Coordinates of N, CA and C and ligand atoms in Angstrom, one line a residue:
M38 N -33.5 -64.1 -156.8 CA -32.2 -64.6 -156.7 C -31.4 -63.9 -155.6
S39 N -30.6 -64.7 -154.9 CA -29.8 -64.1 -153.8 C -28.4 -64.6 -154.0
T40 N -27.4 -63.8 -153.7 CA -26.0 -64.2 -153.8 C -25.3 -63.9 -152.4
L41 N -24.6 -64.9 -151.9 CA -23.9 -64.8 -150.6 C -22.4 -64.5 -150.9
L42 N -21.9 -63.5 -150.2 CA -20.4 -63.2 -150.2 C -19.9 -63.7 -148.9
H43 N -19.0 -64.7 -149.0 CA -18.4 -65.4 -147.8 C -17.0 -65.0 -147.7
I44 N -16.6 -64.4 -146.6 CA -15.2 -64.0 -146.4 C -14.7 -64.6 -145.1
D45 N -13.5 -65.2 -145.2 CA -12.8 -65.6 -144.0 C -11.5 -64.8 -143.8
A46 N -11.2 -64.4 -142.6 CA -10.0 -63.6 -142.3 C -9.0 -64.3 -141.4
S47 N -9.4 -65.5 -140.9 CA -8.4 -66.2 -140.1 C -7.4 -66.9 -140.9
P48 N -6.1 -66.9 -140.5 CA -5.1 -67.6 -141.3 C -5.1 -69.1 -140.9
R49 N -5.9 -69.4 -139.9 CA -5.9 -70.8 -139.4 C -6.8 -71.7 -140.3
G50 N -6.6 -72.9 -140.2 CA -7.5 -73.9 -141.0 C -8.5 -74.5 -140.1
E51 N -8.4 -75.8 -139.8 CA -9.4 -76.5 -139.0 C -9.5 -76.0 -137.6
R52 N -8.4 -75.4 -137.1 CA -8.4 -75.0 -135.7 C -9.2 -73.7 -135.5
S53 N -9.5 -73.0 -136.6 CA -10.1 -71.7 -136.6 C -11.6 -71.8 -136.2
I54 N -11.9 -71.0 -135.1 CA -13.3 -71.0 -134.7 C -14.2 -70.2 -135.7
T55 N -13.7 -69.1 -136.1 CA -14.6 -68.3 -137.1 C -14.8 -69.0 -138.4
R56 N -13.7 -69.7 -138.8 CA -13.8 -70.4 -140.1 C -14.8 -71.6 -140.0
S57 N -14.8 -72.3 -138.9 CA -15.8 -73.4 -138.7 C -17.2 -72.9 -138.7
L58 N -17.4 -71.7 -138.1 CA -18.7 -71.1 -138.0 C -19.2 -70.5 -139.3
T59 N -18.3 -69.9 -140.1 CA -18.8 -69.4 -141.4 C -19.1 -70.6 -142.3
H60 N -18.3 -71.7 -142.1 CA -18.6 -72.9 -142.9 C -20.0 -73.4 -142.6
D61 N -20.4 -73.4 -141.3 CA -21.7 -73.8 -140.9 C -22.8 -72.9 -141.6
F62 N -22.4 -71.6 -141.5 CA -23.4 -70.6 -142.1 C -23.6 -70.8 -143.6
V63 N -22.5 -71.1 -144.3 CA -22.6 -71.3 -145.8 C -23.4 -72.5 -146.0
A64 N -23.2 -73.6 -145.3 CA -23.9 -74.8 -145.5 C -25.4 -74.6 -145.3
A65 N -25.8 -73.9 -144.2 CA -27.2 -73.7 -143.9 C -27.8 -72.7 -144.9
W66 N -27.0 -71.7 -145.3 CA -27.6 -70.8 -146.3 C -27.8 -71.5 -147.6
K67 N -26.9 -72.4 -148.0 CA -27.1 -73.1 -149.3 C -28.3 -74.0 -149.2
A68 N -28.5 -74.6 -148.0 CA -29.7 -75.5 -147.9 C -31.0 -74.7 -148.0
A69 N -30.9 -73.5 -147.5 CA -32.1 -72.6 -147.5 C -32.3 -71.9 -148.8
H70 N -31.2 -71.9 -149.6 CA -31.3 -71.2 -150.9 C -30.7 -72.1 -152.0
P71 N -31.4 -73.2 -152.3 CA -30.8 -74.2 -153.3 C -30.5 -73.5 -154.6
G72 N -29.3 -73.8 -155.1 CA -29.0 -73.4 -156.5 C -28.5 -71.9 -156.6
E73 N -28.5 -71.2 -155.5 CA -28.1 -69.8 -155.6 C -26.6 -69.7 -155.3
K74 N -26.0 -68.5 -155.7 CA -24.6 -68.4 -155.8 C -23.9 -68.0 -154.5
V75 N -22.7 -68.6 -154.3 CA -21.8 -68.2 -153.2 C -20.5 -67.8 -153.7
I76 N -20.1 -66.6 -153.4 CA -18.7 -66.1 -153.7 C -17.9 -66.2 -152.5
S77 N -16.7 -66.8 -152.6 CA -15.9 -67.0 -151.4 C -14.6 -66.2 -151.6
R78 N -14.1 -65.5 -150.5 CA -12.8 -64.8 -150.5 C -12.1 -65.3 -149.3
D79 N -11.0 -66.0 -149.4 CA -10.2 -66.5 -148.3 C -9.1 -65.5 -148.0
L80 N -9.3 -64.4 -147.3 CA -8.3 -63.4 -147.0 C -7.2 -64.0 -146.1
G81 N -7.6 -64.9 -145.2 CA -6.6 -65.5 -144.3 C -5.6 -66.3 -145.0
H82 N -5.9 -66.9 -146.1 CA -4.9 -67.7 -146.8 C -4.4 -67.0 -148.1
Q83 N -5.2 -66.0 -148.6 CA -4.7 -65.2 -149.7 C -4.9 -63.8 -149.4
P84 N -4.0 -63.2 -148.6 CA -4.1 -61.8 -148.2 C -4.1 -60.8 -149.4
P85 N -5.0 -59.8 -149.4 CA -5.0 -58.8 -150.4 C -3.8 -57.9 -150.3
P86 N -3.3 -57.3 -151.3 CA -2.2 -56.4 -151.2 C -2.6 -55.1 -150.5
F87 N -1.7 -54.4 -149.9 CA -1.9 -53.1 -149.4 C -2.1 -52.1 -150.6
V88 N -2.9 -51.0 -150.3 CA -2.9 -50.0 -151.4 C -1.5 -49.3 -151.4
D89 N -1.2 -48.9 -152.6 CA 0.1 -48.2 -152.8 C -0.1 -46.9 -153.5
E90 N 1.1 -46.3 -153.9 CA 0.9 -44.9 -154.5 C 0.2 -44.9 -155.8
A91 N 0.4 -45.9 -156.6 CA -0.3 -46.0 -157.9 C -1.8 -46.2 -157.7
W92 N -2.1 -47.0 -156.7 CA -3.6 -47.3 -156.4 C -4.2 -46.0 -156.0
I93 N -3.6 -45.2 -155.1 CA -4.2 -44.0 -154.6 C -4.3 -43.0 -155.7
A94 N -3.3 -42.8 -156.5 CA -3.4 -41.9 -157.6 C -4.5 -42.2 -158.6
A95 N -4.6 -43.5 -158.9 CA -5.6 -44.0 -159.8 C -7.0 -43.8 -159.2
A96 N -7.2 -44.1 -157.9 CA -8.5 -44.0 -157.3 C -9.1 -42.5 -157.4
F97 N -8.2 -41.6 -157.4 CA -8.6 -40.2 -157.4 C -8.4 -39.5 -158.7
A98 N -8.0 -40.2 -159.8 CA -7.7 -39.6 -161.1 C -9.0 -39.1 -161.7
P99 N -9.1 -37.9 -162.1 CA -10.3 -37.4 -162.7 C -10.6 -38.1 -164.1
E100 N -9.5 -38.4 -164.8 CA -9.7 -39.1 -166.1 C -8.8 -40.3 -166.1
P101 N -9.2 -41.4 -165.6 CA -8.3 -42.6 -165.4 C -7.8 -43.1 -166.7
T102 N -6.5 -43.4 -166.7 CA -5.8 -43.9 -167.9 C -5.9 -45.5 -167.8
A103 N -5.4 -46.1 -168.9 CA -5.4 -47.6 -168.8 C -4.5 -48.1 -167.7
A104 N -3.4 -47.3 -167.4 CA -2.6 -47.7 -166.3 C -3.3 -47.6 -164.9
D105 N -4.1 -46.5 -164.8 CA -4.9 -46.4 -163.6 C -5.9 -47.6 -163.4
T106 N -6.6 -47.9 -164.5 CA -7.5 -49.0 -164.5 C -6.8 -50.3 -164.0
A107 N -5.6 -50.5 -164.6 CA -4.8 -51.7 -164.2 C -4.4 -51.7 -162.8
A108 N -4.1 -50.5 -162.2 CA -3.6 -50.4 -160.8 C -4.8 -50.7 -159.9
L109 N -6.0 -50.5 -160.4 CA -7.2 -50.7 -159.6 C -7.9 -52.0 -159.9
A110 N -7.3 -52.9 -160.7 CA -8.0 -54.0 -161.2 C -8.5 -55.0 -160.1
F111 N -7.6 -55.2 -159.1 CA -8.0 -56.1 -158.1 C -9.0 -55.5 -157.2
S112 N -8.9 -54.2 -156.9 CA -9.9 -53.5 -156.1 C -11.2 -53.6 -156.8
S113 N -11.2 -53.4 -158.1 CA -12.5 -53.4 -158.8 C -13.1 -54.8 -158.8
E114 N -12.3 -55.8 -158.8 CA -12.8 -57.2 -158.7 C -13.5 -57.4 -157.3
L115 N -12.8 -57.0 -156.3 CA -13.4 -57.1 -154.9 C -14.7 -56.3 -154.8
I116 N -14.7 -55.1 -155.3 CA -15.9 -54.3 -155.3 C -17.1 -54.9 -156.1
A117 N -16.8 -55.5 -157.2 CA -17.8 -56.2 -158.0 C -18.5 -57.3 -157.2
E118 N -17.7 -58.0 -156.4 CA -18.2 -59.0 -155.5 C -19.2 -58.5 -154.5
I119 N -18.8 -57.3 -154.0 CA -19.7 -56.7 -153.0 C -21.1 -56.3 -153.6
H120 N -21.0 -55.7 -154.8 CA -22.2 -55.3 -155.4 C -23.0 -56.5 -156.0
A121 N -22.3 -57.6 -156.3 CA -23.0 -58.7 -156.9 C -23.8 -59.5 -155.8
A122 N -23.3 -59.4 -154.6 CA -24.0 -60.1 -153.5 C -25.0 -59.2 -152.8
D123 N -26.0 -59.9 -152.1 CA -26.9 -59.1 -151.3 C -26.9 -59.5 -149.9
R124 N -26.2 -60.7 -149.6 CA -26.1 -61.2 -148.3 C -24.6 -61.5 -148.1
Y125 N -24.1 -61.2 -146.9 CA -22.7 -61.4 -146.6 C -22.5 -62.2 -145.3
V126 N -21.5 -63.0 -145.3 CA -21.0 -63.6 -144.0 C -19.5 -63.4 -143.9
F127 N -19.1 -62.8 -142.8 CA -17.6 -62.5 -142.6 C -17.2 -63.2 -141.3
G128 N -16.1 -64.0 -141.4 CA -15.5 -64.6 -140.2 C -14.3 -63.8 -139.9
I129 N -14.3 -63.1 -138.7 CA -13.2 -62.1 -138.4 C -12.8 -62.3 -136.9
P130 N -11.6 -62.9 -136.7 CA -11.1 -63.0 -135.4 C -10.8 -61.7 -134.8
M131 N -10.8 -61.5 -133.5 CA -10.2 -60.3 -132.8 C -8.7 -60.5 -132.8
Y132 N -8.0 -59.5 -133.3 CA -6.5 -59.5 -133.2 C -6.2 -58.2 -132.6
N133 N -5.5 -58.3 -131.4 CA -5.0 -57.1 -130.8 C -6.1 -56.0 -130.6
L134 N -7.2 -56.4 -130.1 CA -8.4 -55.6 -129.8 C -9.2 -55.1 -131.0
S135 N -8.7 -55.5 -132.2 CA -9.4 -55.0 -133.4 C -9.4 -56.1 -134.5
I136 N -9.3 -55.8 -135.7 CA -9.4 -56.8 -136.8 C -8.0 -57.2 -137.3
P137 N -7.9 -58.4 -137.9 CA -6.7 -58.8 -138.5 C -6.3 -57.9 -139.7
A138 N -5.0 -57.7 -139.9 CA -4.5 -56.8 -140.9 C -5.0 -57.2 -142.3
V139 N -5.2 -58.5 -142.5 CA -5.7 -58.9 -143.9 C -7.1 -58.3 -144.1
F140 N -7.9 -58.2 -143.1 CA -9.3 -57.7 -143.3 C -9.2 -56.2 -143.5
K141 N -8.3 -55.5 -142.8 CA -8.1 -54.1 -143.0 C -7.6 -53.8 -144.4
A142 N -6.7 -54.7 -144.9 CA -6.2 -54.6 -146.3 C -7.4 -54.7 -147.3
W143 N -8.3 -55.6 -147.0 CA -9.5 -55.7 -147.9 C -10.4 -54.5 -147.8
I144 N -10.6 -53.9 -146.6 CA -11.4 -52.7 -146.5 C -10.7 -51.6 -147.3
D145 N -9.4 -51.5 -147.2 CA -8.7 -50.4 -147.9 C -8.9 -50.6 -149.4
Q146 N -9.0 -51.8 -149.8 CA -9.2 -52.0 -151.3 C -10.6 -51.7 -151.7
I147 N -11.6 -51.9 -150.8 CA -13.0 -51.7 -151.3 C -13.7 -50.4 -151.0
V148 N -13.1 -49.6 -150.1 CA -13.7 -48.3 -149.8 C -13.1 -47.4 -150.8
R149 N -13.9 -47.1 -151.9 CA -13.3 -46.3 -153.0 C -14.4 -45.3 -153.5
V150 N -13.9 -44.1 -153.6 CA -14.8 -43.0 -154.0 C -15.4 -43.3 -155.4
G151 N -16.7 -43.1 -155.5 CA -17.4 -43.3 -156.7 C -17.9 -44.7 -156.9
R152 N -17.3 -45.6 -156.1 CA -17.7 -47.1 -156.2 C -18.5 -47.6 -155.0
T153 N -17.9 -47.3 -153.8 CA -18.7 -47.7 -152.6 C -19.1 -46.5 -151.7
F154 N -18.5 -45.4 -152.0 CA -19.1 -44.2 -151.3 C -18.9 -43.0 -152.3
G155 N -19.7 -42.0 -152.0 CA -19.7 -40.8 -152.9 C -20.1 -39.6 -152.2
F156 N -20.3 -38.5 -152.9 CA -20.7 -37.3 -152.3 C -22.1 -36.9 -152.9
G157 N -23.2 -37.0 -152.1 CA -24.5 -36.7 -152.5 C -24.9 -35.4 -152.1
A158 N -26.2 -35.1 -152.3 CA -26.8 -33.8 -151.9 C -26.6 -33.5 -150.4
N159 N -26.5 -34.5 -149.6 CA -26.4 -34.3 -148.2 C -25.0 -34.6 -147.7
G160 N -24.0 -34.6 -148.6 CA -22.6 -34.9 -148.2 C -22.3 -36.3 -148.5
L161 N -21.4 -36.9 -147.6 CA -20.9 -38.2 -147.9 C -22.0 -39.2 -147.8
E162 N -22.0 -40.2 -148.8 CA -23.1 -41.1 -148.9 C -22.5 -42.5 -149.3
G163 N -23.0 -43.5 -148.5 CA -22.6 -44.9 -148.9 C -23.4 -45.4 -150.1
L164 N -22.7 -46.1 -151.0 CA -23.3 -46.6 -152.2 C -23.6 -48.0 -152.2
V165 N -23.4 -48.7 -151.1 CA -23.7 -50.2 -151.0 C -25.0 -50.3 -150.2
K166 N -26.1 -50.3 -150.9 CA -27.4 -50.3 -150.2 C -28.1 -51.6 -150.3
G167 N -29.0 -51.8 -149.3 CA -29.9 -53.0 -149.3 C -29.2 -54.3 -149.0
K168 N -28.1 -54.3 -148.3 CA -27.4 -55.5 -148.0 C -27.5 -55.9 -146.5
K169 N -27.3 -57.1 -146.3 CA -27.3 -57.6 -144.9 C -26.0 -58.4 -144.6
V170 N -25.4 -58.1 -143.5 CA -24.1 -58.9 -143.2 C -24.2 -59.5 -141.8
T171 N -23.8 -60.8 -141.7 CA -23.6 -61.4 -140.4 C -22.1 -61.5 -140.2
I172 N -21.6 -60.9 -139.1 CA -20.2 -61.0 -138.8 C -20.0 -61.9 -137.6
I173 N -19.1 -62.9 -137.9 CA -18.9 -63.9 -136.8 C -17.5 -63.6 -136.3
T174 N -17.4 -63.3 -135.0 CA -16.1 -62.9 -134.4 C -15.7 -64.0 -133.4
A175 N -14.4 -64.1 -133.1 CA -13.9 -64.9 -132.0 C -12.9 -64.2 -131.3
S176 N -12.8 -64.3 -130.0 CA -11.8 -63.7 -129.2 C -11.5 -64.6 -128.0
G177 N -10.2 -64.5 -127.6 CA -9.8 -65.3 -126.4 C -10.5 -64.9 -125.1
S178 N -10.6 -63.5 -125.0 CA -11.3 -63.0 -123.8 C -12.7 -62.5 -124.1
V179 N -13.3 -61.9 -123.1 CA -14.7 -61.4 -123.3 C -14.7 -59.9 -123.2
F180 N -15.4 -59.3 -124.2 CA -15.5 -57.9 -124.4 C -16.9 -57.3 -124.4
R181 N -17.8 -58.1 -123.9 CA -19.3 -57.7 -124.0 C -19.5 -56.5 -123.2
A182 N -20.6 -55.8 -123.5 CA -21.0 -54.6 -122.7 C -21.3 -55.1 -121.3
G183 N -20.8 -54.2 -120.4 CA -21.0 -54.5 -119.0 C -19.9 -55.4 -118.3
T184 N -18.9 -55.9 -119.2 CA -17.8 -56.7 -118.6 C -16.6 -55.7 -118.5
P185 N -15.6 -56.1 -117.7 CA -14.5 -55.2 -117.5 C -13.7 -54.8 -118.7
Y186 N -13.6 -55.6 -119.7 CA -12.8 -55.2 -120.9 C -13.7 -54.6 -122.1
A187 N -15.0 -54.3 -121.8 CA -15.8 -53.8 -122.8 C -15.3 -52.6 -123.6
A188 N -14.6 -51.7 -122.9 CA -14.1 -50.5 -123.5 C -12.9 -50.8 -124.4
Y189 N -12.4 -52.0 -124.4 CA -11.2 -52.4 -125.3 C -11.6 -53.0 -126.6
N190 N -13.0 -53.2 -126.8 CA -13.4 -53.8 -128.0 C -13.5 -52.7 -129.1
F191 N -12.4 -52.7 -129.9 CA -12.4 -51.7 -131.0 C -12.8 -52.4 -132.3
Q192 N -13.1 -53.7 -132.2 CA -13.4 -54.5 -133.4 C -14.9 -54.2 -133.9
E193 N -15.9 -54.4 -133.0 CA -17.3 -54.2 -133.4 C -17.6 -52.7 -133.7
P194 N -17.2 -51.7 -132.9 CA -17.5 -50.4 -133.3 C -16.8 -50.0 -134.6
Y195 N -15.6 -50.4 -134.8 CA -14.9 -50.1 -136.1 C -15.6 -50.7 -137.3
L196 N -16.0 -52.0 -137.1 CA -16.7 -52.6 -138.3 C -18.0 -52.0 -138.6
R197 N -18.8 -51.7 -137.5 CA -20.1 -51.0 -137.7 C -19.8 -49.6 -138.4
G198 N -18.8 -48.9 -138.0 CA -18.5 -47.6 -138.5 C -18.1 -47.6 -140.0
I199 N -17.2 -48.5 -140.3 CA -16.7 -48.5 -141.7 C -17.7 -49.1 -142.7
L200 N -18.4 -50.1 -142.2 CA -19.5 -50.7 -143.1 C -20.6 -49.7 -143.3
G201 N -21.0 -49.0 -142.2 CA -22.0 -47.9 -142.3 C -21.6 -46.8 -143.3
F202 N -20.3 -46.5 -143.3 CA -19.7 -45.5 -144.1 C -20.0 -45.8 -145.6
I203 N -19.9 -47.1 -146.0 CA -20.2 -47.4 -147.4 C -21.7 -47.8 -147.6
G204 N -22.5 -47.7 -146.6 CA -23.9 -47.9 -146.7 C -24.5 -49.2 -146.2
I205 N -23.6 -50.0 -145.6 CA -24.1 -51.3 -145.0 C -24.5 -51.1 -143.5
T206 N -25.8 -51.0 -143.3 CA -26.2 -50.7 -141.9 C -26.9 -51.9 -141.2
D207 N -27.3 -52.9 -142.0 CA -27.9 -54.0 -141.4 C -26.8 -55.0 -141.1
V208 N -26.3 -54.8 -139.9 CA -25.1 -55.6 -139.4 C -25.4 -56.4 -138.2
E209 N -25.2 -57.7 -138.3 CA -25.5 -58.6 -137.1 C -24.2 -59.2 -136.7
F210 N -24.0 -59.2 -135.4 CA -22.8 -59.9 -134.9 C -23.1 -61.2 -134.2
I211 N -22.4 -62.2 -134.4 CA -22.4 -63.5 -133.6 C -21.0 -63.6 -133.0
V212 N -21.0 -63.6 -131.7 CA -19.7 -63.5 -131.0 C -19.3 -64.8 -130.3
A213 N -18.2 -65.3 -130.7 CA -17.6 -66.5 -130.1 C -16.5 -66.0 -129.2
D214 N -16.8 -65.6 -128.0 CA -15.8 -65.0 -127.1 C -15.4 -66.0 -126.0
G215 N -14.4 -65.6 -125.3 CA -13.9 -66.5 -124.2 C -13.3 -67.8 -124.7
V216 N -12.8 -67.8 -125.9 CA -12.3 -69.1 -126.5 C -11.0 -69.6 -125.8
N217 N -10.4 -68.7 -124.9 CA -9.3 -69.2 -124.1 C -9.7 -70.5 -123.3
D218 N -11.0 -70.5 -122.9 CA -11.4 -71.7 -122.1 C -11.4 -72.9 -123.0
V219 N -11.5 -72.8 -124.3 CA -11.4 -73.9 -125.2 C -9.9 -74.2 -125.4
N220 N -9.1 -73.2 -125.6 CA -7.7 -73.4 -125.9 C -7.0 -74.0 -124.7
Y221 N -7.4 -73.7 -123.5 CA -6.8 -74.2 -122.3 C -7.4 -75.4 -121.7
G222 N -8.4 -76.0 -122.5 CA -9.0 -77.3 -122.2 C -10.0 -77.2 -121.0
K223 N -10.5 -76.0 -120.7 CA -11.4 -75.8 -119.6 C -12.8 -76.3 -120.1
I224 N -13.1 -76.1 -121.4 CA -14.4 -76.6 -121.9 C -14.1 -77.3 -123.3
D225 N -14.9 -78.2 -123.5 CA -14.8 -79.0 -124.8 C -15.2 -78.1 -125.9
R226 N -14.5 -78.2 -127.0 CA -14.8 -77.3 -128.2 C -16.2 -77.5 -128.7
T227 N -16.6 -78.8 -128.8 CA -17.9 -79.1 -129.4 C -19.0 -78.5 -128.5
A228 N -18.8 -78.7 -127.2 CA -19.8 -78.2 -126.2 C -19.8 -76.7 -126.3
Y229 N -18.6 -76.0 -126.4 CA -18.6 -74.6 -126.4 C -19.3 -74.0 -127.7
L230 N -19.1 -74.7 -128.8 CA -19.6 -74.2 -130.1 C -21.1 -74.5 -130.2
A231 N -21.7 -75.5 -129.5 CA -23.0 -75.9 -129.8 C -24.0 -74.7 -129.8
P232 N -24.1 -73.9 -128.7 CA -25.1 -72.8 -128.7 C -24.8 -71.7 -129.8
I233 N -23.5 -71.5 -130.1 CA -23.2 -70.5 -131.1 C -23.6 -71.1 -132.5
R234 N -23.4 -72.3 -132.7 CA -23.8 -73.0 -134.0 C -25.3 -72.8 -134.2
E235 N -26.1 -72.9 -133.1 CA -27.5 -72.6 -133.3 C -27.8 -71.2 -133.7
Q236 N -27.1 -70.3 -133.2 CA -27.3 -68.9 -133.6 C -26.9 -68.7 -135.1
V237 N -25.9 -69.4 -135.5 CA -25.4 -69.3 -136.9 C -26.4 -69.9 -137.8
A238 N -27.0 -71.0 -137.4 CA -28.0 -71.7 -138.3 C -29.2 -70.8 -138.4
A239 N -29.6 -70.2 -137.3 CA -30.8 -69.3 -137.4 C -30.5 -68.1 -138.3
A240 N -29.3 -67.5 -138.2 CA -29.0 -66.4 -139.0 C -29.0 -66.7 -140.4
A241 N -28.5 -67.9 -140.8 CA -28.4 -68.3 -142.2 C -29.8 -68.5 -142.8
K242 N -30.7 -68.8 -142.0 CA -32.1 -69.0 -142.6 C -32.9 -67.7 -142.6
A243 N -32.5 -66.8 -141.8 CA -33.3 -65.5 -141.7 C -33.4 -64.7 -143.0
Ligands
FMN34 C1 -2.2 -62.2 -133.4 C2 -3.3 -62.5 -132.5 C3 -3.9 -61.5 -131.7 C4 -4.9 -61.7 -130.9 N1 -5.5 -60.7 -130.1 C5 -6.5 -61.0 -129.3 C6 -7.1 -59.9 -128.5 O1 -6.7 -58.7 -128.6 N2 -8.0 -60.2 -127.6 C7 -8.5 -61.5 -127.5 O2 -9.4 -61.7 -126.6 N3 -8.0 -62.5 -128.2 C8 -7.0 -62.3 -129.1 N4 -6.5 -63.3 -129.9 C9 -7.1 -64.6 -129.8 C10 -8.0 -64.9 -131.0 O3 -9.0 -63.9 -131.1 C11 -8.7 -66.2 -130.9 O4 -7.7 -67.2 -130.8 C12 -9.7 -66.5 -132.0 O5 -10.2 -67.8 -131.8 C13 -8.9 -66.5 -133.3 O6 -9.9 -66.7 -134.4 P1 -9.8 -68.1 -135.2 O7 -10.1 -69.2 -134.2 O8 -10.9 -68.0 -136.2 O9 -8.5 -68.2 -135.9 C14 -5.4 -63.0 -130.7 C15 -4.9 -64.1 -131.5 C16 -3.8 -63.8 -132.3 C17 -3.2 -64.9 -133.1

């Protein structure tokens, strides 16, 4: 059995490039894994709350009270989804050279001592093991290695870093970049998406 965790971070609906590509991924994954479970989290339309003082106190409480457990209830629900799934697909637009705040809010909810990372014999240790994630990004400009703006891409290194911190090291990126050409009518959206959709379909079957 395999379970897919599908997360979208774009607040846009049908106009969203990342959302349309994760939609493709989920459809192809379901076709390749009939009857298996998909968990969906729409962060773009239902943003998670920011961590607050009660959350932080509860996360580090040596003997959690019922109030601590309640303060962490939503975080625990999100973390349960991470552990329940073995395959993930995340649709994450580039916002201001990095990730949308809703996705950072999700990260702050799920990076929790004793749940997704801990302290082992060799120091800090990720506790989310044996998972694979496909991250589908979109950006107006191009930030690929070797291009003038490559040094401004804080999205991919950050995501690799924080996912690696909790133990997720099998991370694949599918990049829909240069979408300004679509927005400004220089290229037809369907034509632009065609080769990327092929990459998505292949990733969903792998
Ligand atoms: C608030 C905001 C910030 C953005 N920041 C960047 C950026 O730093 N670099 C870039 O190339 N595009 C940037 N864009 C463009 C988006 O990455 C692009 O429109 C992408 O397609 C959005 O994803 P979506 O189509 O799934 O909604 C930004 C868009 C918004 C709304």
